[in-house]
Amino acid sequence: MNTVLIVWFLISFNILSQILKTLYKLKPLNPSSNFFFQDFSNTNCFSSFTDLCRLKEISVSMANPTNNSEPPNVDSQTNNKRRRKKSIVWEHFTIETIDAGCTRARCMQCKKSFAYISGSKLAGTSHLKRHIALGICPVSRNHEKSGQIVPFTPLPIKVSQDVNAVPRKRVKSSTSGSTSFSFYQDCRRQDIAKMVIMHEYPLTITECPAFLNCVKSLQPEFPILSVEAVERDCVGLYRRERQTLLNLVSSIRGQVNLSLDMWATDQSVGYVIITGQFIDDDWKLHRMVLSVILLPFPDSETAFNHALLSCVADWNLETKLLAVTLDETFANKAVRKNVRHLLSVKNPLILNGKFLIGSCYARVLCHLAQDALGVISETVKKVRDSVKYVVTVKSCLDRFNDLRIQLQVPSAKSLVLDDQSQWNTTYHMLVAACELKEVFSCLDTFDSNYRISITLDEWKHVEILCTFLKLLLDAADILTGPTYPTANAFFHEAWKIQLELRNASVSDDAFIRQLTRSMYERFNKYWKDCFLVFSIAVVMDPRFKMKLVEFSFTRIYGEDADHWIIDVSNGVHELFLDYVVQMLPPPTFVVNGNDGFLKPEIRQEEEDEETILHCEIVKTEADENELFLSTSDELSDFDVYISGISNHQNTKLELDQYLEESVLPRMQEFDVLGWWKSNRKKYPTLSKMASDILSIPVSTKFQDSVFDMKCKKIDRYRCSLKPSTFEALVCAKDWLQNGISDHSSDLSPSISPKSVVKTHL
């Protein structure tokens, strides 16, 4: 009997041991339970049969669980929480738990909260995608307008999340994330279009192998863009920006001034660049390229008229054109005559369309520099060759610096070879060479290869030349600032040049007379054409008014200054009276059916300080509703005119009151537009005149071409583009640089109250 029990015990033990080993391999237990990690083949681990039965029960309960009320496995919960979210919106949103049954999504940019999980309902991510993709998020929209890339903010790691856990492998799906990737692709295409426009890259850059490799390394799934696609994106961006600018131009109450520049090509055609300049209702000065128009026959006298008319029609400037600035290098007398006639037709009320500036300010300064450099061109060439000899060979430069130290020359300037297409670089080269002239004079004794001889008289001539070039450089520097200056800033530099050249042309020094004779003749011609515009603009500066005109003209003309000052005074008053006439309400009539004559009616809107034309046609008893005029009072129009004048007597005194008041203290940093903005209620008519005059452009050049000795030339690739595409690239670059998108795009074109005719039939 004992033998049978022992055999049964051993067989049962072996079977149970195999079961436990199998369960151990399938489901490892907690390492902290040392009992389960014992060697089950060792029979000494069981102290009694009771322990063995208890172990058997535990094993059976692990293999066949029956208690469903127990909580799920902790690891399973961690895996469910660790599951990565697939949608791209989670790069822009974070999840916030409000309470046990409510979870919301918050935008990382604008911090707005959206519904996500409420109880057992899942809101999904479609509304979150629309918030980003459709530009509803204000922060993302501002970044997009300014050309900035919205920074990626990674999702924060929650404290309860196991940071060491390996995330579950994401299974790719053929339709997963198609909408989000489409949104990503559209945004990046806009970035590529801005890149092409801002850096003037060719449209074919997207097919360049280096560009493709760069894009693929960043986003392998991004498709290859064709040249046609890039062109469409650039033109589309141009059209959106153009509509924004058109709304801005249509909303202003003042006038718009234009400047025309000519870009040459290797072909027999040219492009005219038309730039508009105006002051908006918030008294901010704007200078924007409006049109780039192809001229098939640029030598034609009417070519610029057609281009100007096209721009005026495209931008609705028929009643807003005040002044036009040209460049004498392409605008001869016949062209200027045609444009002046066009101004007289478009705006006959403002000085009969006489605001035509026939020469570009920057171009005139460039011609003056060329005239001065041409007088001593041989000496300038000697200096340039000497500088070239020193700076191009390192051994020569070392010897030159050693010699400068030995001679103890105090100059700290470095020699730099000039760019002969930029006259300001020639000036800087000559100034540095003059300060080191002692070193150049002794260089031949230390360097036998240096054989250029410059005499003391030649160095003296170079120094005199630099004095006049410095005068021109100071006058041109106001065009190279971060913002374009108002018209009043040019008077200060112009009258100083006129004074210095006038005095130098009659100098006792023969060389100075020779140097400045042609310069004075050229600038004196320009001064006579433009002094009235310069003077009226500086009168609109409350720091100077007519006082600076009187002071400067007395310095220039001496006893003959009176008639010049009178011309300016008459011009200011005549222009002001033109604005007074514009502000007057025109006579309008109401047909009276009882008396049978037209009765004038004037209605003044005090809020807008504008007059609304009100015409009311009343049915009469005459046959066929025929309208007729009564001859009972032929001077009814005169009565209306006198009525309007009497209502605007205070307007006539605005200019005299402004001029009689003392000038403001002269400050270096003075905002003339801000002053007029603060005083527009005190001077309603004069402030409108100041707004138009101060925005007149006197230069047709851009900041990067102020010192150019030659006209700008378009490269061969851009000449091969369609004219509409070339216009889109040039205009869009200028608008993006000037931040036109900062203005509200929902501006609606305003209609002047003067043009409103209310008719009752």
mmCIF file of N, CA and C in Angstrom, residues 147 406 604:
data_model
loop_
_atom_site.group_PDB
_atom_site.id
_atom_site.type_symbol
_atom_site.label_atom_id
_atom_site.label_comp_id
_atom_site.label_asym_id
_atom_site.label_seq_id
_atom_site.Cartn_x
_atom_site.Cartn_y
_atom_site.Cartn_z
ATOM 1 N N GLY A 147 5.287 85.532 -43.889
ATOM 2 C CA GLY A 147 6.265 84.636 -44.489
ATOM 3 C C GLY A 147 7.030 83.814 -43.497
ATOM 4 N N GLN A 406 55.920 102.566 -40.398
ATOM 5 C CA GLN A 406 57.177 103.304 -40.267
ATOM 6 C C GLN A 406 56.956 104.810 -40.394
ATOM 7 N N GLN A 604 -24.809 119.499 -46.447
ATOM 8 C CA GLN A 604 -23.457 119.303 -45.916
ATOM 9 C C GLN A 604 -23.460 118.209 -44.864
#
